[in-house]
PDB file of C-alpha atoms in Angstrom:
ATOM      1  CA  MET S   1     -29.595   2.094  -5.850  1.00 64.00           C
ATOM      2  CA  ASN S   2     -27.640  -1.121  -5.300  1.00 72.00           C
ATOM      3  CA  ILE S   3     -23.878  -1.328  -5.550  1.00 84.00           C
ATOM      4  CA  SER S   4     -21.600  -4.325  -5.204  1.00 91.00           C
ATOM      5  CA  GLU S   5     -19.081  -4.913  -2.437  1.00 93.00           C
ATOM      6  CA  LYS S   6     -16.293  -4.832  -5.002  1.00 94.00           C
ATOM      7  CA  SER S   7     -17.400  -1.444  -6.324  1.00 95.00           C
ATOM      8  CA  VAL S   8     -17.527   0.023  -2.806  1.00 96.00           C
ATOM      9  CA  GLY S   9     -14.110  -1.443  -2.050  1.00 97.00           C
ATOM     10  CA  LEU S  10     -12.667   0.029  -5.225  1.00 97.00           C
ATOM     11  CA  LEU S  11     -14.086   3.445  -4.297  1.00 97.00           C
ATOM     12  CA  GLY S  12     -12.356   3.252  -0.937  1.00 97.00           C
ATOM     13  CA  LEU S  13      -9.044   2.208  -2.476  1.00 97.00           C
ATOM     14  CA  MET S  14      -9.330   5.027  -5.002  1.00 98.00           C
ATOM     15  CA  SER S  15      -9.531   7.545  -2.153  1.00 98.00           C
ATOM     16  CA  VAL S  16      -6.423   6.060  -0.525  1.00 98.00           C
ATOM     17  CA  VAL S  17      -4.369   6.005  -3.728  1.00 98.00           C
ATOM     18  CA  ALA S  18      -5.582   9.495  -4.632  1.00 98.00           C
ATOM     19  CA  ILE S  19      -4.538  11.116  -1.342  1.00 97.00           C
ATOM     20  CA  ILE S  20      -1.104   9.463  -1.478  1.00 97.00           C
ATOM     21  CA  LEU S  21      -0.490  10.612  -5.057  1.00 98.00           C
ATOM     22  CA  VAL S  22      -1.759  14.139  -4.391  1.00 97.00           C
ATOM     23  CA  LEU S  23       0.416  14.520  -1.297  1.00 96.00           C
ATOM     24  CA  LEU S  24       3.504  13.256  -3.112  1.00 97.00           C
ATOM     25  CA  ILE S  25       2.976  15.304  -6.278  1.00 97.00           C
ATOM     26  CA  PHE S  26       2.088  18.622  -4.686  1.00 97.00           C
ATOM     27  CA  GLY S  27       4.518  18.137  -1.815  1.00 96.00           C
ATOM     28  CA  LEU S  28       7.373  17.713  -4.292  1.00 96.00           C
ATOM     29  CA  LEU S  29       6.167  20.676  -6.370  1.00 95.00           C
ATOM     30  CA  ASN S  30       6.298  22.965  -3.329  1.00 95.00           C
ATOM     31  CA  ALA S  31       9.971  23.575  -2.555  1.00 92.00           C
ATOM     32  CA  ASP S  32       9.126  25.070   0.862  1.00 92.00           C
ATOM     33  CA  PHE S  33       7.104  22.079   2.042  1.00 93.00           C
ATOM     34  CA  ASN S  34       8.695  19.695   4.525  1.00 92.00           C
ATOM     35  CA  PHE S  35       7.057  16.258   4.495  1.00 90.00           C
ATOM     36  CA  TRP S  36       7.909  15.660   8.159  1.00 87.00           C
ATOM     37  CA  GLU S  37       7.498  19.034   9.848  1.00 88.00           C
ATOM     38  CA  ASP S  38       4.835  21.073   8.021  1.00 90.00           C
ATOM     39  CA  TYR S  39       1.069  20.864   8.306  1.00 90.00           C
ATOM     40  CA  ILE S  40      -0.461  18.971   5.397  1.00 92.00           C
ATOM     41  CA  SER S  41      -2.916  21.854   5.055  1.00 92.00           C
ATOM     42  CA  MET S  42       0.041  24.083   4.150  1.00 93.00           C
ATOM     43  CA  LEU S  43      -0.081  22.667   0.619  1.00 95.00           C
ATOM     44  CA  GLY S  44      -3.519  24.225   0.184  1.00 94.00           C
ATOM     45  CA  ALA S  45      -2.907  27.351   2.244  1.00 93.00           C
ATOM     46  CA  LYS S  46      -3.585  30.840   0.946  1.00 90.00           C
ATOM     47  CA  GLY S  47      -0.731  32.049  -1.256  1.00 90.00           C
ATOM     48  CA  GLU S  48       0.973  28.664  -1.627  1.00 93.00           C
ATOM     49  CA  PRO S  49       1.866  27.475  -5.151  1.00 93.00           C
ATOM     50  CA  ASN S  50      -0.744  25.159  -6.675  1.00 95.00           C
ATOM     51  CA  ALA S  51      -2.942  25.602  -3.598  1.00 95.00           C
ATOM     52  CA  PHE S  52      -6.171  25.610  -5.612  1.00 96.00           C
ATOM     53  CA  LEU S  53      -5.318  22.372  -7.400  1.00 97.00           C
ATOM     54  CA  PHE S  54      -4.220  20.690  -4.174  1.00 97.00           C
ATOM     55  CA  ASN S  55      -7.457  21.665  -2.453  1.00 97.00           C
ATOM     56  CA  LEU S  56      -9.490  20.564  -5.478  1.00 97.00           C
ATOM     57  CA  PHE S  57      -7.920  17.135  -5.842  1.00 97.00           C
ATOM     58  CA  GLY S  58      -6.605  16.484  -2.325  1.00 96.00           C
ATOM     59  CA  PHE S  59      -9.569  17.630  -0.270  1.00 97.00           C
ATOM     60  CA  VAL S  60     -12.625  18.020  -2.502  1.00 97.00           C
ATOM     61  CA  GLY S  61     -11.948  15.041  -4.780  1.00 97.00           C
ATOM     62  CA  VAL S  62     -10.815  12.677  -2.049  1.00 98.00           C
ATOM     63  CA  GLY S  63     -13.537  13.929   0.281  1.00 97.00           C
ATOM     64  CA  PHE S  64     -16.288  13.089  -2.185  1.00 97.00           C
ATOM     65  CA  LEU S  65     -14.777   9.644  -2.767  1.00 98.00           C
ATOM     66  CA  LEU S  66     -14.776   9.078   1.000  1.00 98.00           C
ATOM     67  CA  SER S  67     -18.349  10.326   1.259  1.00 97.00           C
ATOM     68  CA  ILE S  68     -19.618   7.999  -1.470  1.00 97.00           C
ATOM     69  CA  PHE S  69     -17.621   5.095  -0.045  1.00 98.00           C
ATOM     70  CA  GLY S  70     -18.981   5.710   3.454  1.00 97.00           C
ATOM     71  CA  PHE S  71     -22.564   6.034   2.259  1.00 97.00           C
ATOM     72  CA  PHE S  72     -22.539   2.768   0.359  1.00 97.00           C
ATOM     73  CA  TYR S  73     -20.528   0.934   3.011  1.00 97.00           C
ATOM     74  CA  GLY S  74     -23.298   1.721   5.447  1.00 96.00           C
ATOM     75  CA  ARG S  75     -25.841   0.529   2.888  1.00 95.00           C
ATOM     76  CA  LEU S  76     -23.997  -2.762   2.511  1.00 94.00           C
ATOM     77  CA  LEU S  77     -24.250  -3.241   6.275  1.00 94.00           C
ATOM     78  CA  ASN S  78     -27.940  -2.200   6.268  1.00 93.00           C
ATOM     79  CA  ASP S  79     -27.200   0.675   8.641  1.00 95.00           C
ATOM     80  CA  ARG S  80     -28.662   4.016   7.585  1.00 95.00           C
ATOM     81  CA  LEU S  81     -27.144   5.945  10.474  1.00 96.00           C
ATOM     82  CA  LEU S  82     -23.696   4.604   9.622  1.00 96.00           C
ATOM     83  CA  SER S  83     -24.206   5.696   6.013  1.00 97.00           C
ATOM     84  CA  ILE S  84     -25.031   9.205   7.179  1.00 97.00           C
ATOM     85  CA  LEU S  85     -22.123   9.434   9.638  1.00 97.00           C
ATOM     86  CA  LEU S  86     -19.468   8.196   7.222  1.00 97.00           C
ATOM     87  CA  SER S  87     -20.769  10.261   4.329  1.00 97.00           C
ATOM     88  CA  LEU S  88     -20.755  13.375   6.539  1.00 97.00           C
ATOM     89  CA  PHE S  89     -17.144  12.628   7.415  1.00 97.00           C
ATOM     90  CA  GLY S  90     -16.312  12.640   3.706  1.00 97.00           C
ATOM     91  CA  LEU S  91     -18.095  15.952   3.226  1.00 97.00           C
ATOM     92  CA  GLY S  92     -16.244  17.411   6.205  1.00 96.00           C
ATOM     93  CA  PHE S  93     -12.983  16.296   4.630  1.00 96.00           C
ATOM     94  CA  ALA S  94     -14.024  17.927   1.347  1.00 97.00           C
ATOM     95  CA  PHE S  95     -14.762  21.236   3.081  1.00 95.00           C
ATOM     96  CA  THR S  96     -11.231  21.386   4.443  1.00 94.00           C
ATOM     97  CA  ALA S  97     -10.507  22.674   0.940  1.00 94.00           C
ATOM     98  CA  LEU S  98     -11.284  26.064   2.487  1.00 93.00           C
ATOM     99  CA  PRO S  99      -7.712  27.391   2.569  1.00 92.00           C
ATOM    100  CA  VAL S 100      -6.012  28.269   5.823  1.00 90.00           C
ATOM    101  CA  ASP S 101      -4.218  31.593   6.109  1.00 87.00           C
ATOM    102  CA  LEU S 102      -0.659  31.057   7.352  1.00 80.00           C
ATOM    103  CA  VAL S 103      -0.300  34.770   8.132  1.00 79.00           C
ATOM    104  CA  VAL S 104      -3.633  35.388   9.874  1.00 81.00           C
ATOM    105  CA  SER S 105      -4.293  32.152  11.733  1.00 76.00           C
ATOM    106  CA  ASP S 106      -7.635  33.292  13.151  1.00 83.00           C
ATOM    107  CA  SER S 107      -9.108  34.386   9.820  1.00 89.00           C
ATOM    108  CA  PRO S 108     -12.666  33.185   9.018  1.00 91.00           C
ATOM    109  CA  LEU S 109     -11.387  30.726   6.377  1.00 88.00           C
ATOM    110  CA  SER S 110      -8.809  29.279   8.758  1.00 89.00           C
ATOM    111  CA  LYS S 111     -11.468  28.800  11.415  1.00 91.00           C
ATOM    112  CA  ALA S 112     -13.834  27.216   8.887  1.00 93.00           C
ATOM    113  CA  HIS S 113     -11.054  24.847   7.783  1.00 91.00           C
ATOM    114  CA  ILE S 114     -10.476  23.693  11.361  1.00 90.00           C
ATOM    115  CA  VAL S 115     -14.210  23.342  12.077  1.00 94.00           C
ATOM    116  CA  ALA S 116     -14.706  21.255   8.915  1.00 94.00           C
ATOM    117  CA  ILE S 117     -12.035  18.689   9.730  1.00 92.00           C
ATOM    118  CA  THR S 118     -12.972  18.597  13.431  1.00 93.00           C
ATOM    119  CA  LEU S 119     -16.632  17.914  12.690  1.00 95.00           C
ATOM    120  CA  GLY S 120     -15.653  15.428   9.992  1.00 95.00           C
ATOM    121  CA  LEU S 121     -13.478  13.448  12.393  1.00 95.00           C
ATOM    122  CA  ALA S 122     -16.241  13.539  15.002  1.00 95.00           C
ATOM    123  CA  PHE S 123     -18.691  11.998  12.515  1.00 97.00           C
ATOM    124  CA  TRP S 124     -16.083   9.374  11.604  1.00 97.00           C
ATOM    125  CA  PHE S 125     -15.426   8.538  15.258  1.00 95.00           C
ATOM    126  CA  PHE S 126     -19.157   8.108  15.898  1.00 96.00           C
ATOM    127  CA  GLY S 127     -19.327   5.933  12.788  1.00 96.00           C
ATOM    128  CA  LEU S 128     -16.581   3.710  14.182  1.00 96.00           C
ATOM    129  CA  SER S 129     -18.458   3.499  17.478  1.00 94.00           C
ATOM    130  CA  ARG S 130     -21.582   2.501  15.592  1.00 94.00           C
ATOM    131  CA  LEU S 131     -19.643  -0.287  13.871  1.00 95.00           C
ATOM    132  CA  GLY S 132     -18.010  -1.436  17.082  1.00 94.00           C
ATOM    133  CA  TYR S 133     -21.261  -1.913  18.962  1.00 90.00           C
ATOM    134  CA  ASN S 134     -23.387  -3.417  16.211  1.00 89.00           C
ATOM    135  CA  SER S 135     -24.070  -6.943  17.425  1.00 87.00           C
ATOM    136  CA  LYS S 136     -25.249  -8.016  13.956  1.00 87.00           C
ATOM    137  CA  LEU S 137     -21.772  -7.603  12.423  1.00 90.00           C
ATOM    138  CA  ASN S 138     -18.997 -10.156  12.451  1.00 89.00           C
ATOM    139  CA  LYS S 139     -16.163  -9.861  14.934  1.00 92.00           C
ATOM    140  CA  SER S 140     -13.496  -8.700  12.468  1.00 92.00           C
ATOM    141  CA  ILE S 141     -15.467  -5.581  11.500  1.00 94.00           C
ATOM    142  CA  LYS S 142     -16.231  -4.713  15.134  1.00 95.00           C
ATOM    143  CA  LYS S 143     -12.710  -5.339  16.385  1.00 95.00           C
ATOM    144  CA  ARG S 144     -11.176  -3.261  13.592  1.00 96.00           C
ATOM    145  CA  ALA S 145     -13.561  -0.381  14.293  1.00 96.00           C
ATOM    146  CA  ASN S 146     -12.895  -0.441  18.037  1.00 96.00           C
ATOM    147  CA  PHE S 147      -9.128  -0.719  17.588  1.00 96.00           C
ATOM    148  CA  THR S 148      -9.153   2.172  15.112  1.00 96.00           C
ATOM    149  CA  ALA S 149     -11.234   4.322  17.459  1.00 95.00           C
ATOM    150  CA  VAL S 150      -8.749   3.659  20.274  1.00 95.00           C
ATOM    151  CA  LEU S 151      -5.839   4.629  18.001  1.00 96.00           C
ATOM    152  CA  LEU S 152      -7.590   7.854  16.994  1.00 94.00           C
ATOM    153  CA  ALA S 153      -8.317   8.766  20.628  1.00 93.00           C
ATOM    154  CA  ALA S 154      -4.718   7.943  21.605  1.00 95.00           C
ATOM    155  CA  ALA S 155      -3.376  10.178  18.829  1.00 93.00           C
ATOM    156  CA  MET S 156      -5.458  13.098  20.075  1.00 91.00           C
ATOM    157  CA  ILE S 157      -4.568  12.516  23.722  1.00 94.00           C
ATOM    158  CA  GLY S 158      -0.873  12.231  22.889  1.00 94.00           C
ATOM    159  CA  SER S 159      -1.000  15.506  21.011  1.00 91.00           C
ATOM    160  CA  ALA S 160      -2.836  17.235  23.880  1.00 91.00           C
ATOM    161  CA  MET S 161      -0.169  15.980  26.305  1.00 93.00           C
ATOM    162  CA  GLY S 162       2.588  17.354  24.090  1.00 90.00           C
ATOM    163  CA  LEU S 163       4.062  13.954  23.262  1.00 92.00           C
ATOM    164  CA  TRP S 164       4.274  14.953  19.602  1.00 89.00           C
ATOM    165  CA  SER S 165       3.648  18.047  17.522  1.00 89.00           C
ATOM    166  CA  MET S 166       0.405  18.924  15.789  1.00 88.00           C
ATOM    167  CA  PRO S 167       1.871  18.299  12.292  1.00 88.00           C
ATOM    168  CA  VAL S 168       2.850  14.806  13.463  1.00 91.00           C
ATOM    169  CA  THR S 169      -0.679  14.366  14.814  1.00 92.00           C
ATOM    170  CA  HIS S 170      -2.027  15.252  11.363  1.00 90.00           C
ATOM    171  CA  ARG S 171       0.056  12.509   9.800  1.00 92.00           C
ATOM    172  CA  ILE S 172      -0.963   9.962  12.426  1.00 94.00           C
ATOM    173  CA  VAL S 173      -4.647  10.779  11.945  1.00 95.00           C
ATOM    174  CA  PHE S 174      -4.315  10.614   8.157  1.00 95.00           C
ATOM    175  CA  GLY S 175      -2.618   7.234   8.524  1.00 96.00           C
ATOM    176  CA  ILE S 176      -5.369   5.946  10.819  1.00 97.00           C
ATOM    177  CA  VAL S 177      -8.222   7.165   8.599  1.00 97.00           C
ATOM    178  CA  PHE S 178      -6.816   5.957   5.317  1.00 97.00           C
ATOM    179  CA  GLY S 179      -5.378   2.802   6.874  1.00 97.00           C
ATOM    180  CA  TRP S 180      -8.855   1.805   8.048  1.00 98.00           C
ATOM    181  CA  THR S 181     -10.305   2.745   4.664  1.00 98.00           C
ATOM    182  CA  ALA S 182      -7.709   0.660   2.815  1.00 98.00           C
ATOM    183  CA  ILE S 183      -8.126  -2.432   5.011  1.00 97.00           C
ATOM    184  CA  THR S 184     -11.917  -2.205   4.898  1.00 97.00           C
ATOM    185  CA  SER S 185     -11.872  -1.762   1.122  1.00 97.00           C
ATOM    186  CA  ILE S 186      -9.582  -4.754   0.602  1.00 96.00           C
ATOM    187  CA  GLU S 187     -11.881  -6.838   2.810  1.00 95.00           C
ATOM    188  CA  LEU S 188     -14.866  -5.841   0.680  1.00 95.00           C
ATOM    189  CA  ILE S 189     -13.080  -6.837  -2.516  1.00 95.00           C
ATOM    190  CA  ARG S 190     -12.037 -10.173  -0.998  1.00 93.00           C
ATOM    191  CA  ASN S 191     -15.602 -10.797   0.192  1.00 88.00           C
ATOM    192  CA  SER S 192     -16.830 -10.110  -3.321  1.00 86.00           C
ATOM    193  CA  ASN S 193     -14.377 -12.587  -4.810  1.00 80.00           C
ATOM    194  CA  ARG S 194     -15.262 -15.143  -2.130  1.00 71.00           C
ATOM    195  CA  ALA S 195     -18.965 -14.687  -2.871  1.00 63.00           C
ATOM    196  CA  LEU S 196     -18.333 -15.658  -6.483  1.00 61.00           C
ATOM    197  CA  GLU S 197     -16.741 -18.896  -5.307  1.00 57.00           C
ATOM    198  CA  HIS S 198     -19.271 -19.557  -2.515  1.00 54.00           C
ATOM    199  CA  PRO S 199     -22.519 -17.798  -3.569  1.00 57.00           C
ATOM    200  CA  HIS S 200     -24.587 -19.146  -0.635  1.00 52.00           C
ATOM    201  CA  GLN S 201     -22.257 -17.854   2.088  1.00 53.00           C
ATOM    202  CA  PRO S 202     -23.464 -14.576   3.710  1.00 54.00           C
ATOM    203  CA  PRO S 203     -20.620 -11.997   3.599  1.00 51.00           C
ATOM    204  CA  TYR S 204     -21.151 -10.476   7.061  1.00 52.00           C
ATOM    205  CA  SER S 205     -22.237 -13.455   9.113  1.00 43.00           C
TER     206      SER S 205
END
């Protein structure tokens, strides 16, 4: 199945817009949620108002968009392993819809939630590494992947060193993931428009 650069880019942008809207809507609907201090997962936690809908749209819906985007982005770059890694990240994100238990932090669902996002981020990090060391890609794609991977590692190291709280780490990681997705998606759309103007120019040379 073939899909255009523009379509893949639009899928990526849809995931970015969707997560922003879901966070704003459900964050405002939950009077106990603090946008700066609480875990994002609190919006979908067991017993929270509208938790099911937040998990459905915020994690499952966005996760599947990310998975489809990642799969076809890898296809556009003719890299099957990249397709698998990025699509698995999206699925990991979707499985974070398993609600955490704010009362019993070590409950099976809470553990499954943490495992899902941890594995998902690991797949995404390996996907970035794959992009960064692919000599067939142009420099902008490789530099962006490497820079993003460094930012992600720095966010984790900073959290481990106690430089900022875990909820802040969540927001930084979300910003890194969806920032990369947005920039990559916009690049795909621009490449598509450029290809219409210059049909003989290879998009990833």
